[in-house]
Coordinates of C-alpha atoms in Angstrom, one line a residue:
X268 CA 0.0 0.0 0.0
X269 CA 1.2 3.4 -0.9
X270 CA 1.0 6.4 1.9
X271 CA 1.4 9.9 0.4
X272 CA 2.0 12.1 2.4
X273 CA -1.4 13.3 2.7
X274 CA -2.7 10.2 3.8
X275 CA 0.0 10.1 6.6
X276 CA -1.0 13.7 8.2
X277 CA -4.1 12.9 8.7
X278 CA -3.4 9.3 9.9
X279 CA -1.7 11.4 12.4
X280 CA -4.4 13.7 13.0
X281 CA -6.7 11.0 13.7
X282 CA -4.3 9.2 16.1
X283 CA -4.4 12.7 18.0
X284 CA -7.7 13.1 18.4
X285 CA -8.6 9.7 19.5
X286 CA -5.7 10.1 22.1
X287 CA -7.7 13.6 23.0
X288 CA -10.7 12.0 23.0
X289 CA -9.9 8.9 25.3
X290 CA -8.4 11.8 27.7
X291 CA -11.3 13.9 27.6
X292 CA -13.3 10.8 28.7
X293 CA -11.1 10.0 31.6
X294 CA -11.2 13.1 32.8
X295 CA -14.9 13.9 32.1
X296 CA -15.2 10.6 34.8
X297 CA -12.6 10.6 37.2
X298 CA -14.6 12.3 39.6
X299 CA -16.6 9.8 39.9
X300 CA -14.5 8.2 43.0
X301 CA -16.5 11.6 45.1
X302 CA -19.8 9.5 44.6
X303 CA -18.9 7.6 47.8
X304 CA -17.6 10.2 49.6
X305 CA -19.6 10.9 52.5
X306 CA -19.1 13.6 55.2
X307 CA -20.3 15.5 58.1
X308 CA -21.4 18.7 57.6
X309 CA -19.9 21.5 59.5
X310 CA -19.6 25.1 59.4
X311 CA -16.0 25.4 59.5
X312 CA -15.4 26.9 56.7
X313 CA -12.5 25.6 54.3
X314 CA -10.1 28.2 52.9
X315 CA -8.8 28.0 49.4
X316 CA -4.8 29.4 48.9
X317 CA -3.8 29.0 45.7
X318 CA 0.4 28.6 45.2
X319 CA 3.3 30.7 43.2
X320 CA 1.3 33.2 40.5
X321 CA -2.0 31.3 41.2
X322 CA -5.2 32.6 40.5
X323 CA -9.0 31.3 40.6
X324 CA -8.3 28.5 38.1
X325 CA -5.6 26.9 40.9
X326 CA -8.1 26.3 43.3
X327 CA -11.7 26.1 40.6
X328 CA -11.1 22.0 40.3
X329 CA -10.7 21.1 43.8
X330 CA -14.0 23.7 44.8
X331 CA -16.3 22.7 42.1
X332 CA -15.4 18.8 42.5
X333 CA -16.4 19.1 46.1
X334 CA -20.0 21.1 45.0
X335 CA -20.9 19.2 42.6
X336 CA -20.8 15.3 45.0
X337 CA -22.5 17.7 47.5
X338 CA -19.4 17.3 49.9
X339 CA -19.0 20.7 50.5
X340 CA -20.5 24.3 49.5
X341 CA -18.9 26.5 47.1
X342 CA -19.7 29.7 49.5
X343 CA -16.8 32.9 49.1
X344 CA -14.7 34.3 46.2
X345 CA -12.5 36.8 48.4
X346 CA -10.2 39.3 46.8
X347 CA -7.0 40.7 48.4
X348 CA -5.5 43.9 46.7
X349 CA -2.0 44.7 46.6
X350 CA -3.3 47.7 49.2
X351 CA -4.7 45.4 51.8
X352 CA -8.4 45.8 50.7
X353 CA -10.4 43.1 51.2
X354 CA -13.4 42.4 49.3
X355 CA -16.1 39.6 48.0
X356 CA -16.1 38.9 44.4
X357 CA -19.4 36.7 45.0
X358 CA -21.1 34.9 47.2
X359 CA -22.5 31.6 46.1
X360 CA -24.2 30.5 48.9
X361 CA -25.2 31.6 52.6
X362 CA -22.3 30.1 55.5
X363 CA -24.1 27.9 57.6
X364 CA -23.6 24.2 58.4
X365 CA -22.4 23.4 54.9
X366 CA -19.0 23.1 54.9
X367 CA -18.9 26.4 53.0
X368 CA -15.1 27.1 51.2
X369 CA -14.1 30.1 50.7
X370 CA -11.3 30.5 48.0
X371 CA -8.8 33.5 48.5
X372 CA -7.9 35.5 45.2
X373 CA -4.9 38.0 45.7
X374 CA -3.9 40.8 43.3
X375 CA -0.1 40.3 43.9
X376 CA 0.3 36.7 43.6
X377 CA 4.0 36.3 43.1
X378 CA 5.3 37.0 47.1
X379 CA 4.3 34.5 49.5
X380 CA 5.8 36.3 52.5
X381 CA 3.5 39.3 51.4
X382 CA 0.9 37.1 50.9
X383 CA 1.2 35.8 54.5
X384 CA 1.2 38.9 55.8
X385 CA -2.1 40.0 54.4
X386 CA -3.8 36.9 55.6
X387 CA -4.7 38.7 58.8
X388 CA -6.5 41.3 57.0
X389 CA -8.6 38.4 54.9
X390 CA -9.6 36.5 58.2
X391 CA -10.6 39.5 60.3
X392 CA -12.6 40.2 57.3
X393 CA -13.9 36.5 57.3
X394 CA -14.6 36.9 60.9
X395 CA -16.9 40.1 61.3
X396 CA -18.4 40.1 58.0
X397 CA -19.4 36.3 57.5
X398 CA -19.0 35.7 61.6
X399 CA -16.8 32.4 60.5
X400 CA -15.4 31.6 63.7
X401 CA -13.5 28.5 62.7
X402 CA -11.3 27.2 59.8
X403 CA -9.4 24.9 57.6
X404 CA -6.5 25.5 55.2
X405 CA -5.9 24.1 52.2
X406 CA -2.8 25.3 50.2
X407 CA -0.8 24.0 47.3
X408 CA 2.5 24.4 46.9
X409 CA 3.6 28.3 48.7
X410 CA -0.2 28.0 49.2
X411 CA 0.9 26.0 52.5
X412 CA 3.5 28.3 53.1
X413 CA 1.2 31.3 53.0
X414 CA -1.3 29.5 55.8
X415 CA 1.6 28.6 57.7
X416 CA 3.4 31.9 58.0
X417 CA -0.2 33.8 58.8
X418 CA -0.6 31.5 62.2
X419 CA 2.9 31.5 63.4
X420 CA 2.6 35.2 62.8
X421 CA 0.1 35.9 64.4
X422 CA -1.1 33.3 67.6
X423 CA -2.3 35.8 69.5
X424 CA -5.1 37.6 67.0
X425 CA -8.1 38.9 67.8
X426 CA -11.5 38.6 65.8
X427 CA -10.0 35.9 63.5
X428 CA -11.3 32.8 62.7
X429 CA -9.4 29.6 65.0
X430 CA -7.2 27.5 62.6
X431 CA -9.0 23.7 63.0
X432 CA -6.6 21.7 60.1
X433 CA -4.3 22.1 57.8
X434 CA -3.6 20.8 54.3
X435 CA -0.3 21.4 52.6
X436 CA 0.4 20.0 49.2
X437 CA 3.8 19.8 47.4
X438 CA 5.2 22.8 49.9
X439 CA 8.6 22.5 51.8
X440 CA 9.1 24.4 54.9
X441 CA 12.3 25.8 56.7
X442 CA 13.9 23.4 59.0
X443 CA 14.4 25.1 62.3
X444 CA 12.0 28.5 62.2
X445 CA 12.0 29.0 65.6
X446 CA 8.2 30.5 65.3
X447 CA 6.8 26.9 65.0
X448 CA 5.9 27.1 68.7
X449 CA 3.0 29.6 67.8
X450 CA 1.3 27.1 65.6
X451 CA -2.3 26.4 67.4
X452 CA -1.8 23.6 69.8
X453 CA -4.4 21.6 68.6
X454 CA -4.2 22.1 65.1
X455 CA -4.3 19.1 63.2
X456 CA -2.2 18.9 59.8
X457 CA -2.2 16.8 56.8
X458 CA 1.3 17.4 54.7
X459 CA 0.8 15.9 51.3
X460 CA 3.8 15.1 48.9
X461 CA 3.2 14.0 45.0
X462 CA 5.4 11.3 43.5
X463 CA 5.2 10.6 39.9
X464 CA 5.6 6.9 39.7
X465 CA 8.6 6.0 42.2
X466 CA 10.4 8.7 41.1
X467 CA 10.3 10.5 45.0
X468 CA 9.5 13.7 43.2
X469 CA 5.7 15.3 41.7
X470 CA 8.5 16.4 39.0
X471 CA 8.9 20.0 40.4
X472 CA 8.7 19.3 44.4
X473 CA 11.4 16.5 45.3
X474 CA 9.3 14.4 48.5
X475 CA 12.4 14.7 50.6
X476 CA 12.1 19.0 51.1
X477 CA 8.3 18.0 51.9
X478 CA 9.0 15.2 54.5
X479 CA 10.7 16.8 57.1
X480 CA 7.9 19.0 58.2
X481 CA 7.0 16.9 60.5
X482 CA 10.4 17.0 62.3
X483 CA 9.3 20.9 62.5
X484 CA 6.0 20.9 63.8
X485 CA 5.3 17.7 65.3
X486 CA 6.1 18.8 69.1
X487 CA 3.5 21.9 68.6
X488 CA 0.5 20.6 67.0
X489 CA -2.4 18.2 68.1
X490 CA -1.9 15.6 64.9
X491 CA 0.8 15.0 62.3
X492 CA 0.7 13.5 59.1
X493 CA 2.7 12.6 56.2
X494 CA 1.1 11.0 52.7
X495 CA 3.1 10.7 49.4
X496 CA 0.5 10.3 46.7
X497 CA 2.1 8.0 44.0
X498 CA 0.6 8.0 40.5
X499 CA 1.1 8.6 37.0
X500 CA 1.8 12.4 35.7
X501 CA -1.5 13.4 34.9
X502 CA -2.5 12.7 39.3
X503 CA 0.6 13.2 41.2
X504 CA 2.8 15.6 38.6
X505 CA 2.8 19.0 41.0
X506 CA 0.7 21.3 38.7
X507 CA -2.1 18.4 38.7
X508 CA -2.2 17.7 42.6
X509 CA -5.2 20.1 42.7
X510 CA -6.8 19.0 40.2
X511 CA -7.3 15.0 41.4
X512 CA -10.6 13.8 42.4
X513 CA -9.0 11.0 44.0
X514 CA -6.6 12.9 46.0
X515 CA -9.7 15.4 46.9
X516 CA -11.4 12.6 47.9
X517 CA -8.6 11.5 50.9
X518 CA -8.5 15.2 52.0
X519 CA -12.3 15.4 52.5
X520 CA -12.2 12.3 54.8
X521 CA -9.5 14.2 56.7
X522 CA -11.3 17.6 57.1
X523 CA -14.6 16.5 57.5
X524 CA -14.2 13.4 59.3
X525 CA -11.2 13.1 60.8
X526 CA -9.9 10.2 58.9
X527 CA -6.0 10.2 57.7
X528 CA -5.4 8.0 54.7
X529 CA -3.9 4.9 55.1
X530 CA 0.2 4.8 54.4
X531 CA 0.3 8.1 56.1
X532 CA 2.9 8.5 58.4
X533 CA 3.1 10.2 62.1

């Protein structure tokens, strides 16, 4: 048989679009693994901190993934200028006994330790305008590192929302800060590492600057953990970490009832 080189471009073209196609599929499904998911409903309220130049599409997968299996309510869209200004893009729903989330959107979104720093401003605003008087973090990669520098900034805030759990994904964290002591003492803390195959690394994140957290905070918190999530590059590669269903799925057993995945170390 005799390929021209027509024929052969758009053999090619179709090869592509069935390997789109079977992709779009996978993904249209894989949240499917929320179905069984079921929690208690609280009204702690969950805040979203997106990592290094995020913005609302960092945090859109894991919010919508949660409202759509009714696990939790898509509540707050907060905005944080560059001036301190705190302000709500939209509310979604009321805060009440739905495990509302709130997902933080800040105008400079390139300087963690900024970042950190206006935290305070964003939870006293959480506190007297929405009366949210607990809450959980969830923050990729310098997402983390924002939620942790705000609380061992700031332990002794007033009108602010008490710190319940925290999630940190892909983040590293100095060794010895000697401000761990003003972490809440009964925070509990879930410190999530991706690892693309066996390869000890989400490909950007290496799992040994994630691991030794633990060493940090252990003596000043009320739980510790440590889970690698080991998958293929499209679950565990460090840009995709937020957008897993399956890796939601162990993190709303852990906020919203208290279950640590299994492998997870102390």
């Amino acid at each position: 048989m005799h390929f021209t080189p027509k024929k052969i471009a758009l053999g090619i073209v179709i090869v592509i679009e069935v390997i789109i196609f079977c992709v779009l599929i996978q993904w249209q499904f894989r949240g499917r693994v929320l179905n069984t998911v079921h929690v208690k409903q609280q009204s702690t309220a969950t805040v979203f901190i997106p990592g290094f130049g995020g913005n609302a599409a960092s945090t859109n997968d894991f919010i919508n993934q949660y409202s759509w299996h009714n696990v939790a309510t898509k509540s707050l869209r907060i905005y944080i200028s560059k001036k301190n200004h705190i302000s709500t893009m939209k509310q979604y729903h009321p805060i009440v006994k739905n495990n509302p989330m709130v997902q933080l959107i800040f105008q400079d979104d390139l300087h963690p330790h900024r970042q950190a720093a206006q935290m305070i401003y964003a939870m006293h605003y959480l506190y007297k305008k929405y009366h949210i008087k607990k809450v959980n973090f969830i923050g990729h990669s310098s997402g983390g590192n924002i939620a942790f520098d705000y609380m061992i900034h700031n332990p002794h805030a007033k009108q602010v929302p008490t710190p319940v759990k925290l999630v940190t994904i892909g983040a590293n964290y100095a060794p010895n800060d000697p401000l761990v002591k003003n972490l809440p003492k009964g925070l509990h803390i879930l410190n999530i590492a991706g690892e693309i195959y066996n390869s000890k690394t989400d490909g950007e994140v290496p799992n040994k600057i994630v691991k030794p957290m633990g060493k940090l905070v252990r003596k000043h918190v009320g739980k510790y953990r440590y889970y690698v999530y080991s998958s293929n590059p499209m679950s565990a590669e460090h840009s995709m970490l937020h957008e897993n269903p399956s890796l939601d799925k162990i993190i709303a057993e852990f906020l919203w009832n208290n279950e640590y995945p299994a492998g997870s170390e102390k």
